[in-house]
Short mmCIF file of C-alpha atoms (C1' of nucleotides) in Angstrom, two decimals:
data_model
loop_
_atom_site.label_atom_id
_atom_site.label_comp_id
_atom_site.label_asym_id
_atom_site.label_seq_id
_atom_site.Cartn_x
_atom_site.Cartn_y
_atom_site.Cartn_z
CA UNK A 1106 4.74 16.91 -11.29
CA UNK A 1107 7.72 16.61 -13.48
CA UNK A 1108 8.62 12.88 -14.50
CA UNK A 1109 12.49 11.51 -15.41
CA UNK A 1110 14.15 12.38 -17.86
CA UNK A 1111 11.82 15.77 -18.28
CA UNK A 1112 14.53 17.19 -17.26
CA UNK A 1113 18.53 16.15 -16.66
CA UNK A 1114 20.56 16.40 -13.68
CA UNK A 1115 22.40 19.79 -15.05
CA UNK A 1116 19.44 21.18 -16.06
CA UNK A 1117 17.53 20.90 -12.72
CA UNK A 1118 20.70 22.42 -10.98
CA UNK A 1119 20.05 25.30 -13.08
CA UNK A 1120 16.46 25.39 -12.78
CA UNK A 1121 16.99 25.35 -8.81
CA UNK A 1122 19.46 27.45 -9.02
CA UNK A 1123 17.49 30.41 -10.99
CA UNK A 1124 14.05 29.70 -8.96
CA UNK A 1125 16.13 29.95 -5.50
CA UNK A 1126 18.10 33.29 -6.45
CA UNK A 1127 14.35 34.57 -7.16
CA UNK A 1128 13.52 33.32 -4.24
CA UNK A 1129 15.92 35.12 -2.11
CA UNK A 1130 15.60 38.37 -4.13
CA UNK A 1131 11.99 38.22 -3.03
CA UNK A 1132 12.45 37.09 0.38
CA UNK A 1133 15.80 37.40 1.57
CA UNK A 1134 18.60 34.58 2.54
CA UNK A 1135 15.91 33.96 6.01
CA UNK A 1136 13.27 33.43 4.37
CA UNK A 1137 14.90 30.86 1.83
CA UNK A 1138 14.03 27.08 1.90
CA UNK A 1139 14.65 23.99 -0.17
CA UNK A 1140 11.84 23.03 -0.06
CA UNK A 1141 10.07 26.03 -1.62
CA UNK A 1142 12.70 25.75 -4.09
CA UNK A 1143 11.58 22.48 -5.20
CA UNK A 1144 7.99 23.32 -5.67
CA UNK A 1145 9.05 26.11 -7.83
CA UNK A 1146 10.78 24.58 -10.13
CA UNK A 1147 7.99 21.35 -9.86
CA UNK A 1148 9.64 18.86 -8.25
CA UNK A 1149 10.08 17.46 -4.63
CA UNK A 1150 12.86 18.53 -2.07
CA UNK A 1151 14.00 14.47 -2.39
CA UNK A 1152 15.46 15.51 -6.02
CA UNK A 1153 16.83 18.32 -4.46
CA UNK A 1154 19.07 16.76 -2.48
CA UNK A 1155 19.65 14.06 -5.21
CA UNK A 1156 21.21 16.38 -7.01
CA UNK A 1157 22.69 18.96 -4.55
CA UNK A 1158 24.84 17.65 -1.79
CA UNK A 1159 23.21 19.77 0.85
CA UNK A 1160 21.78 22.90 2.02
CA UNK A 1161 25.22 24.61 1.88
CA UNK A 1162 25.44 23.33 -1.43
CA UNK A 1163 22.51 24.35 -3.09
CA UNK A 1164 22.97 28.59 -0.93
CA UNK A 1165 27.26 28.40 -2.71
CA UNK A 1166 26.08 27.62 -6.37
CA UNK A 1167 23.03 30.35 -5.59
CA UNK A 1168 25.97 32.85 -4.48
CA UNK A 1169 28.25 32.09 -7.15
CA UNK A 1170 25.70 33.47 -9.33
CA UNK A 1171 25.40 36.39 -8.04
CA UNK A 1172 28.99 36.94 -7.87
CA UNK A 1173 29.06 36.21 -11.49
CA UNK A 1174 26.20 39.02 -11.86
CA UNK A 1175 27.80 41.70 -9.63
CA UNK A 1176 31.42 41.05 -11.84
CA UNK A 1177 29.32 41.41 -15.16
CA UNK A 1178 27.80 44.95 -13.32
CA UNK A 1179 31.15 45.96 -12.58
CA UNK A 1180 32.64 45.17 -16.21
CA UNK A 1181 29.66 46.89 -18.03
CA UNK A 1182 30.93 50.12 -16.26
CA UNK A 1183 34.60 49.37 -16.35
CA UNK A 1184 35.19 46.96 -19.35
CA UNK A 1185 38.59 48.70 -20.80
CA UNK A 1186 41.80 48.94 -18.81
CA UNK A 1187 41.03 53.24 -18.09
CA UNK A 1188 43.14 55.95 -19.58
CA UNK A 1189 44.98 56.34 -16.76
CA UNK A 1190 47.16 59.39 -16.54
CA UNK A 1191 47.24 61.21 -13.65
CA UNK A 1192 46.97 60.60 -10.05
CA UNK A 1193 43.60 62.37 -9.78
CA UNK A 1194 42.02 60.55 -12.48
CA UNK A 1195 42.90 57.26 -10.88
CA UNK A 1196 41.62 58.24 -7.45
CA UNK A 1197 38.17 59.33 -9.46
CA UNK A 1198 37.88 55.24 -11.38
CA UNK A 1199 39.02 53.80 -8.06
CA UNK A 1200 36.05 55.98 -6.06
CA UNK A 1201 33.74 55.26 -9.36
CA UNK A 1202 34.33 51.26 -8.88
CA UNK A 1203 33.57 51.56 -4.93
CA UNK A 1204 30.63 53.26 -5.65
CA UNK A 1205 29.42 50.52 -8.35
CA UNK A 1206 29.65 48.06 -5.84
CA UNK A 1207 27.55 50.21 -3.28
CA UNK A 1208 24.69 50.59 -6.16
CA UNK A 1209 25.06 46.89 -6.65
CA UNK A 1210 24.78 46.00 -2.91
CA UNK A 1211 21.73 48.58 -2.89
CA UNK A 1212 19.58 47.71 -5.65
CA UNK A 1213 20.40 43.77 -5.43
CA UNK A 1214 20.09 43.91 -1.00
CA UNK A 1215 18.72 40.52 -0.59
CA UNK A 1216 21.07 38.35 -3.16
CA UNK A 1217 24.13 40.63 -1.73
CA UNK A 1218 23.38 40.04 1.47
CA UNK A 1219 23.03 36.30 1.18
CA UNK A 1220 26.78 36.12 -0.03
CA UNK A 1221 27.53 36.98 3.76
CA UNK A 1222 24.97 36.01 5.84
CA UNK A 1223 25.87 32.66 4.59
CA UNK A 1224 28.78 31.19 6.35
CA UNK A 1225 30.40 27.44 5.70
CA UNK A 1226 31.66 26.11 9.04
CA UNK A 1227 35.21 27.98 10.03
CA UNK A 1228 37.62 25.14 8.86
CA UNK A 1229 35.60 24.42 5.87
CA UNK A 1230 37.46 26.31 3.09
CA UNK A 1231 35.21 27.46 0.12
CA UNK A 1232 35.30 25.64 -2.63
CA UNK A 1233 37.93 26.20 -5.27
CA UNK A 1234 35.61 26.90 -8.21
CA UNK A 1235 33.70 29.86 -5.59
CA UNK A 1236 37.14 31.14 -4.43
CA UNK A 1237 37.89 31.66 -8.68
CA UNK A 1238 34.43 33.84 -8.74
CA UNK A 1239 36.32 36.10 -6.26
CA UNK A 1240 39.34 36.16 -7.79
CA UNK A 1241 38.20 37.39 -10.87
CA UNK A 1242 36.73 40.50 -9.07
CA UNK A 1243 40.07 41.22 -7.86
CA UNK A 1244 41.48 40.77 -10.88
CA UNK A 1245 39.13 43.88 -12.15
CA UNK A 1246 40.26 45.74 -9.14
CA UNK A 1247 44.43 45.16 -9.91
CA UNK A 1248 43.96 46.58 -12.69
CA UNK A 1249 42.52 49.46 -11.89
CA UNK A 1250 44.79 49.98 -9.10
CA UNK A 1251 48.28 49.06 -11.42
CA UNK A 1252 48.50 52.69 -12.72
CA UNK A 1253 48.61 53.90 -9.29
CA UNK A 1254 50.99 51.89 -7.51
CA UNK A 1255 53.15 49.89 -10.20
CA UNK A 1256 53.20 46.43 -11.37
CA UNK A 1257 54.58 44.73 -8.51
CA UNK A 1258 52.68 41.62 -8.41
CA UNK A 1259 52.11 40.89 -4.55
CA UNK A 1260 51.91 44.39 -3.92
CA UNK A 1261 48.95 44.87 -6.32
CA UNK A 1262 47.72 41.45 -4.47
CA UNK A 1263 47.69 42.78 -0.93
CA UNK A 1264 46.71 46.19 -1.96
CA UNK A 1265 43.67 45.40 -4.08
CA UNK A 1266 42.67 43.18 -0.81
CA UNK A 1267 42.82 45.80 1.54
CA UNK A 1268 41.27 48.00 -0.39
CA UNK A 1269 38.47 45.36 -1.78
CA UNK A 1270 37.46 44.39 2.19
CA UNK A 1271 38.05 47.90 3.43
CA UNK A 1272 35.03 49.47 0.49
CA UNK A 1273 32.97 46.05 1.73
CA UNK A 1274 33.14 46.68 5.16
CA UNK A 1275 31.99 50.15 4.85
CA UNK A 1276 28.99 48.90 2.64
CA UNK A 1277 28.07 46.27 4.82
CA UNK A 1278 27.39 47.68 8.12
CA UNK A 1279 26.25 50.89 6.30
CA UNK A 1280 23.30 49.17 4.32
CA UNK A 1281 22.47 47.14 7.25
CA UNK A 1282 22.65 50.22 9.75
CA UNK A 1283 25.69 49.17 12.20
CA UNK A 1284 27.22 52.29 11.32
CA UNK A 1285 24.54 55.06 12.67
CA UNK A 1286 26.29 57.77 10.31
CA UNK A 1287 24.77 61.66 10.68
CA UNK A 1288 24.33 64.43 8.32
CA UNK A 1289 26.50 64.50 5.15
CA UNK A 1290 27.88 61.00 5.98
CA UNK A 1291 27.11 58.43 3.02
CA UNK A 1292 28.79 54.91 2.31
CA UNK A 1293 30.11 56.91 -0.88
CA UNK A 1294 31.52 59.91 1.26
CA UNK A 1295 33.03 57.27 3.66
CA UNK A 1296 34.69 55.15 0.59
CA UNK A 1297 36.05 58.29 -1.05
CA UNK A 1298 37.67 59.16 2.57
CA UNK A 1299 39.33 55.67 2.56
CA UNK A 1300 40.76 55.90 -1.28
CA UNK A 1301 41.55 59.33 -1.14
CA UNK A 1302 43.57 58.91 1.95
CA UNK A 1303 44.99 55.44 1.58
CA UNK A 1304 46.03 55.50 -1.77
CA UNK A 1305 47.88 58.84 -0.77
CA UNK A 1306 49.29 57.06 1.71
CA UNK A 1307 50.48 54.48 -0.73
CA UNK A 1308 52.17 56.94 -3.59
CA UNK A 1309 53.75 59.05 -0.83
CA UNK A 1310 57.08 58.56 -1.24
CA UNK A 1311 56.63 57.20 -5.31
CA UNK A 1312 57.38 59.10 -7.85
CA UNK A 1313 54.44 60.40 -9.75
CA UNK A 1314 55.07 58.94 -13.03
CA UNK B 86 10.01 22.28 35.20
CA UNK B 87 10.26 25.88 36.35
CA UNK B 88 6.92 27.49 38.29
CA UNK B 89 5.49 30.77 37.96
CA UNK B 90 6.99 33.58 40.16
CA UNK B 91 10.00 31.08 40.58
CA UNK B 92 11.25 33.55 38.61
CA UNK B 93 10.68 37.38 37.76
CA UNK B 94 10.38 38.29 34.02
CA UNK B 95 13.81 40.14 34.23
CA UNK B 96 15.13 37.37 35.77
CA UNK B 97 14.04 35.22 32.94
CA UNK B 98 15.01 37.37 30.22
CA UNK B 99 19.12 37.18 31.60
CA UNK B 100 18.89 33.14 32.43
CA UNK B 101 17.65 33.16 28.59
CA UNK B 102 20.52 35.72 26.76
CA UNK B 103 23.11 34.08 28.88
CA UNK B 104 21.77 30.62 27.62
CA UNK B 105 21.05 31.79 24.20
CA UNK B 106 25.09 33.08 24.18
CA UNK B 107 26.65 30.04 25.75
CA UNK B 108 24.47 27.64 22.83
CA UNK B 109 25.78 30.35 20.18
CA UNK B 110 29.01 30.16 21.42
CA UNK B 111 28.83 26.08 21.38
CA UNK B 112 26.49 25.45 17.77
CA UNK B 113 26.91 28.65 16.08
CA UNK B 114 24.05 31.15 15.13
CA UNK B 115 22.88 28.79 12.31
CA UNK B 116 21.82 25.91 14.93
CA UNK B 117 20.87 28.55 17.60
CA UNK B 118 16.43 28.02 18.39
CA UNK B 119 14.36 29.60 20.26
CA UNK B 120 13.09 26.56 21.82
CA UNK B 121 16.87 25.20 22.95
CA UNK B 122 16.89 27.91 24.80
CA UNK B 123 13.81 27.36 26.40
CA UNK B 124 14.53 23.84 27.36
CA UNK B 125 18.53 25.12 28.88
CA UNK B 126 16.24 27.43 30.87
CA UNK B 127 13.84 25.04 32.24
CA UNK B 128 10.86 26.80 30.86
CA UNK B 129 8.84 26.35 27.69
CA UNK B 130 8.88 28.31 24.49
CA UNK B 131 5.98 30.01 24.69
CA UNK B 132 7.12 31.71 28.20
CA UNK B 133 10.23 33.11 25.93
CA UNK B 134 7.58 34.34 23.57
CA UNK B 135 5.79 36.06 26.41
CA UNK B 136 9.18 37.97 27.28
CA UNK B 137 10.86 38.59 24.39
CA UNK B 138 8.97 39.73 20.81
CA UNK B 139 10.33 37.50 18.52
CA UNK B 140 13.34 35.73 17.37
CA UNK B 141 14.75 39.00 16.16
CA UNK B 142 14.33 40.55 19.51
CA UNK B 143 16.34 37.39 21.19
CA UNK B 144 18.82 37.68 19.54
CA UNK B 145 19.58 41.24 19.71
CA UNK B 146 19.67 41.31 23.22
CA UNK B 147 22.19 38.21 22.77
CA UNK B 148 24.45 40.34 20.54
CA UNK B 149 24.22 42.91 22.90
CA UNK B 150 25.69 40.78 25.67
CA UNK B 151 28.78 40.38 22.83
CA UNK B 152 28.62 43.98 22.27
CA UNK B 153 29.38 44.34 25.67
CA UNK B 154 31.95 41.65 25.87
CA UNK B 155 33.99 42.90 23.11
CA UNK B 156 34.02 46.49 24.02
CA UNK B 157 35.30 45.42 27.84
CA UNK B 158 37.67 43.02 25.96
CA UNK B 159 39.54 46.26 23.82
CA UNK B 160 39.28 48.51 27.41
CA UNK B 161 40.92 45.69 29.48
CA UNK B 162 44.08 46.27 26.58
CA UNK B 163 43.23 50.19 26.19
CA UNK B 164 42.00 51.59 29.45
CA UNK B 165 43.51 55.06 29.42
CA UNK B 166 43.76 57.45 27.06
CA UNK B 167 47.50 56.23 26.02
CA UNK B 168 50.68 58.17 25.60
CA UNK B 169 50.32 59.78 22.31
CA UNK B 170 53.64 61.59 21.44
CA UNK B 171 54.97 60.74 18.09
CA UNK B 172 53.21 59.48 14.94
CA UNK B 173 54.71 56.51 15.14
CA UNK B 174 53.44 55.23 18.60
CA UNK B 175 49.88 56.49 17.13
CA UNK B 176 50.42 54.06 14.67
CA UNK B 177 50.97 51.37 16.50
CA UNK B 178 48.28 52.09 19.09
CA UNK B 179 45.59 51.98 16.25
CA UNK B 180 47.57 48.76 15.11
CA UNK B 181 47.00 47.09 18.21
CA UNK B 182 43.24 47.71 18.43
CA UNK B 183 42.86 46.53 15.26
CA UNK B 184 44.77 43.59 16.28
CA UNK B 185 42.74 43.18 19.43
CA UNK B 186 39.59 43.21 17.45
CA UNK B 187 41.26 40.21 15.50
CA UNK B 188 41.46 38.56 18.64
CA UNK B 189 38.35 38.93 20.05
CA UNK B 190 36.73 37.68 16.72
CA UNK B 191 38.70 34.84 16.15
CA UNK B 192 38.77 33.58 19.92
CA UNK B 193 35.35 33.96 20.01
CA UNK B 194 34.41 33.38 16.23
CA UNK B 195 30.69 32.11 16.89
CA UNK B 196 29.79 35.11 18.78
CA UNK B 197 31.05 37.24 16.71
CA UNK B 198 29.85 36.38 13.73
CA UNK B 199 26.09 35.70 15.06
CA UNK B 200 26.66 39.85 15.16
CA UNK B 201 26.66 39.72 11.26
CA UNK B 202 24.96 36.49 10.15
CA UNK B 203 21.48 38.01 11.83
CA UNK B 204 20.52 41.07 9.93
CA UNK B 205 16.97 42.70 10.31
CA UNK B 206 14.61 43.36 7.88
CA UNK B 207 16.55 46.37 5.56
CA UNK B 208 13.81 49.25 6.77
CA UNK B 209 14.06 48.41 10.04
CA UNK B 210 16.81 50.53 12.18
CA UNK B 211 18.35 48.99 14.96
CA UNK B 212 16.98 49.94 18.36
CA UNK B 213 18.28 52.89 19.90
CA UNK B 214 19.31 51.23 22.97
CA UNK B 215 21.29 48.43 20.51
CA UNK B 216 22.31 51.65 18.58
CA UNK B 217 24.46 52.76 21.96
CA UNK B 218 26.12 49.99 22.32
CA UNK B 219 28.23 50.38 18.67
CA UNK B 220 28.40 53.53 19.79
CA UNK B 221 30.66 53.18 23.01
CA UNK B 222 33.10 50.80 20.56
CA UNK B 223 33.32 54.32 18.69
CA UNK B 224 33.87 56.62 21.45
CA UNK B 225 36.97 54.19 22.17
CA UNK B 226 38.17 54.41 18.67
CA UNK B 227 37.90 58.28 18.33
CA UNK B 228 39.48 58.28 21.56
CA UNK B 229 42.82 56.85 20.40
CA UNK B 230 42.47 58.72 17.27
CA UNK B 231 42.32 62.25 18.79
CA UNK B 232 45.89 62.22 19.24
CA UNK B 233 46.77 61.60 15.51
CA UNK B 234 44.57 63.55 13.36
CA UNK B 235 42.95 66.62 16.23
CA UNK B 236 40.21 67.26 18.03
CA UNK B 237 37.68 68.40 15.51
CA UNK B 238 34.48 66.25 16.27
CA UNK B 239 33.32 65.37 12.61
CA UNK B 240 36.49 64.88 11.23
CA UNK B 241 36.89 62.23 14.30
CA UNK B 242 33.18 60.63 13.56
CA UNK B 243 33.56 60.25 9.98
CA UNK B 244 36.90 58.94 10.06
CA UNK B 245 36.73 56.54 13.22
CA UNK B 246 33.78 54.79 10.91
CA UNK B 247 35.78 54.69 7.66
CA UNK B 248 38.46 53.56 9.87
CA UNK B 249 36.52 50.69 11.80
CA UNK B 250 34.55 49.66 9.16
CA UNK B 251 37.61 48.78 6.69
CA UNK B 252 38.85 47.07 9.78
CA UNK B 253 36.07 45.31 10.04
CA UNK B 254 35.78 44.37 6.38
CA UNK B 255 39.26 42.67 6.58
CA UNK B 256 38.46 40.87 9.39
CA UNK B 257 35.14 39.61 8.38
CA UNK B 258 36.67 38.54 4.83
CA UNK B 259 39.49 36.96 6.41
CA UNK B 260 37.66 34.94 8.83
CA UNK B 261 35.43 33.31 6.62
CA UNK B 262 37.78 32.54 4.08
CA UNK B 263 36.40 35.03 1.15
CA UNK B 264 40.20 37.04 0.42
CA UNK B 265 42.18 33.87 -0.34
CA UNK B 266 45.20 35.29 1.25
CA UNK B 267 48.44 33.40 0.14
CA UNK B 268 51.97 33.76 1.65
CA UNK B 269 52.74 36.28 4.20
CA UNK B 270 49.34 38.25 4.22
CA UNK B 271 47.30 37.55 7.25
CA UNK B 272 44.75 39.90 8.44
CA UNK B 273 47.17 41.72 10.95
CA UNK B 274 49.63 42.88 7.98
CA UNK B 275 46.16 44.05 6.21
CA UNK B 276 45.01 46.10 8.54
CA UNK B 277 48.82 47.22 9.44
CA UNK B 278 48.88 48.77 5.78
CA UNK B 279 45.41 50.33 5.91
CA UNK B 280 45.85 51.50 9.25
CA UNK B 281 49.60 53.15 8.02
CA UNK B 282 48.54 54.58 4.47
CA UNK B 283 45.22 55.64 5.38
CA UNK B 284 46.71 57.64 8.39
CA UNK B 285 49.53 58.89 6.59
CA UNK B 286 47.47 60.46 3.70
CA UNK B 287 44.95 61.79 6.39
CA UNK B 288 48.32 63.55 8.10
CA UNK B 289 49.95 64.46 5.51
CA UNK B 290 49.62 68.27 4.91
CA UNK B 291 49.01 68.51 8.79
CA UNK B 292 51.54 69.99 11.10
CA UNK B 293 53.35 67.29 13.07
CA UNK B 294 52.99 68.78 16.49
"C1'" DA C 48 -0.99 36.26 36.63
"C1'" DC C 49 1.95 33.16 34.81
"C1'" DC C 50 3.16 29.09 32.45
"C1'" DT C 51 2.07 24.99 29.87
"C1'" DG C 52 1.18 22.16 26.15
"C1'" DA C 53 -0.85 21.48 22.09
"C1'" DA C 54 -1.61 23.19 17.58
"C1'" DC C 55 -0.28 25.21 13.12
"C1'" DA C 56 2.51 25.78 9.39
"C1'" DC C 57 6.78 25.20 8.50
"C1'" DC C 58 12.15 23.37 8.25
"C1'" DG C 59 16.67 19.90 6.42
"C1'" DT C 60 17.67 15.29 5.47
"C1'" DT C 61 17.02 10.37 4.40
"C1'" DC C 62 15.43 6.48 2.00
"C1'" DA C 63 12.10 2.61 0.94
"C1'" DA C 64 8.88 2.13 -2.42
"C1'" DG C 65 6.96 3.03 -6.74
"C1'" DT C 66 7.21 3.78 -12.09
"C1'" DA D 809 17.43 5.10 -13.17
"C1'" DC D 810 14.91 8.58 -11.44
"C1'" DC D 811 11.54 10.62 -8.59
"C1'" DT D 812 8.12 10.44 -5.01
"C1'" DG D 813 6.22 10.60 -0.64
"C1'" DA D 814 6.42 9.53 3.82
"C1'" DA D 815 9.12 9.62 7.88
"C1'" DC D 816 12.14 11.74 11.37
"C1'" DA D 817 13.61 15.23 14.16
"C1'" DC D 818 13.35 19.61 14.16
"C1'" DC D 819 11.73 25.03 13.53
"C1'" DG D 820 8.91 30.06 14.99
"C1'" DT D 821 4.69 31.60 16.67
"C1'" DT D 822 0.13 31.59 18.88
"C1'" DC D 823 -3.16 30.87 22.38
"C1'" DA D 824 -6.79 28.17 25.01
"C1'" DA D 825 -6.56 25.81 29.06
"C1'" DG D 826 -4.77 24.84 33.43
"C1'" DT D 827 -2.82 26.23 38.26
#
DNA sequence: ACCTGAACACCGTTCAAGT
DNA sequence: ACCTGAACACCGTTCAAGT
């Protein structure tokens, strides 16, 4: 049994924090508790919730970690801004990006899925320091997406949005079977359907610098 | 306190989805139990336990009932098979089931999201008879999207999913607050751009009969 | 045959009492 | 000051015992 000052209050929060993302990787977001989280990490659920506000709490700083993970996946495949010539080439590191997301959702399920089965209540907004986690993902996505439709700053915005949710929502209720696809049908073939087509949609009447 | 053969074990089984939906509905799918539902019933947990499986199984058949609910929501707005002349009015047709499934989710946000929040175990595949269900929303989507891209029948499968899906991606996002929209972007104008681009690169080396 | 009610092994959250 | 440990009001799941 760990005694004060063993340990401060930052370090616990990342102690919980570590043992709980283990725990869900092992278990899934269901079979997740506080309290199992405290006797990993030695301690009781009471400093738990000295430390962390509450259960929503202690799930966001869990999910924020994996967000921080899946961006650092995502920049060890696309660290530089791309070459980024022609049209084709752009389609091929847009379809490469939604299909590094897919292998992320795949191979981490359980921490993926947590950062959605978890909901705050519908008028709570996230957190501001969460909602930055996000917006550095789509920061990686507008720039992969500014050599195909210009610099125009809330285009680029709503784009790499549509986009973004469009490639999640085709992971999401693939991996967890909503979408009862046949044959040749994969999330990949389904993503590469969207970009190809929407991002043709999208240059139609540009010129093809 | 209810008897035996008060009521049949069918009979049971609806008084407990229909109370299961309506506490839902009221708490959410985080403060929906087993054993509230009992006691809105008038019968003990353990008699839910002889009628259902498990938790899982409860709440399947309570998304069905939502399943339901939202596919008679988008036929009350899309009955027949529609006009279908120009590519235009195609357009706005798929706009404005997208937009309906907006409404349905938002107006009836607990529901809804109970159909994402309970996932089961990765391996396991949904029951066929749950499978159906998703599948009648995608007979109605492939139905409106006949007109716009032809009749061939894997063409229409694959992209009524890539289609729904992304729809269902922006809506999910949106809902719980994980795009940060700003300004004018709401998930309507989302969807209206996906819904535009992805149809006009789909169309566009097709004859426009 | 059907339902109960207790039992078991858990939850999140709070807070007086210890060190 | 920090942590414990018990308390409270819950969970899902099982199953012997009643009617």
């Amino acid at each position: 049994m760990a005694r004060r000052s063993d340990h401060t209050r930052v370090e616990i929060k990342a102690m919980a924090v570590a043992a709980g993302r283990d725990l869900i990787r092992d278990v899934g977001y269901s079979g997740f508790s506080a309290r199992k989280v405290a006797t990993a990490i030695g301690y009781t659920v009471g400093t738990l919730y000295n430390v962390f506000e509450n259960h929503d709490d202690i799930v966001l700083h869990i999910n924020a970690v994996t967000l921080d993970d899946l961006l650092s996946f995502m920049e060890k495949r696309f660290g530089g801004s791309g070459g980024a010539d022609v049209t084709q080439n752009d389609h091929q590191a847009l379809k490469a990006l939604a299909a590094c997301y897919i292998d992320y959702a795949r191979e981490n399920y359980n921490c993926w899925s947590a950062l959605f089965e978890h909901n705050l209540a519908p008028d709570m907004p996230l957190p501001d320091w969460y909602g930055e986690k996000i917006g550095a993902l789509f920061t990686l996505i507008e720039a992969r997406l500014k050599p195909v439709i210009g610099p125009d700053e809330a285009e680029l915005r709503q784009t790499a949005r549509v986009l973004w949710a469009s490639i999640h929502g085709i992971c999401a209720l693939t991996l967890t079977n909503k979408l009862t696809l046949v044959g040749v049908e994969t999330p990949e073939s389904l993503t590469s359907s969207l970009i190809e087509n929407y991002i043709a949609g999208l240059t139609r009447r540009l010129p093809d610098t």
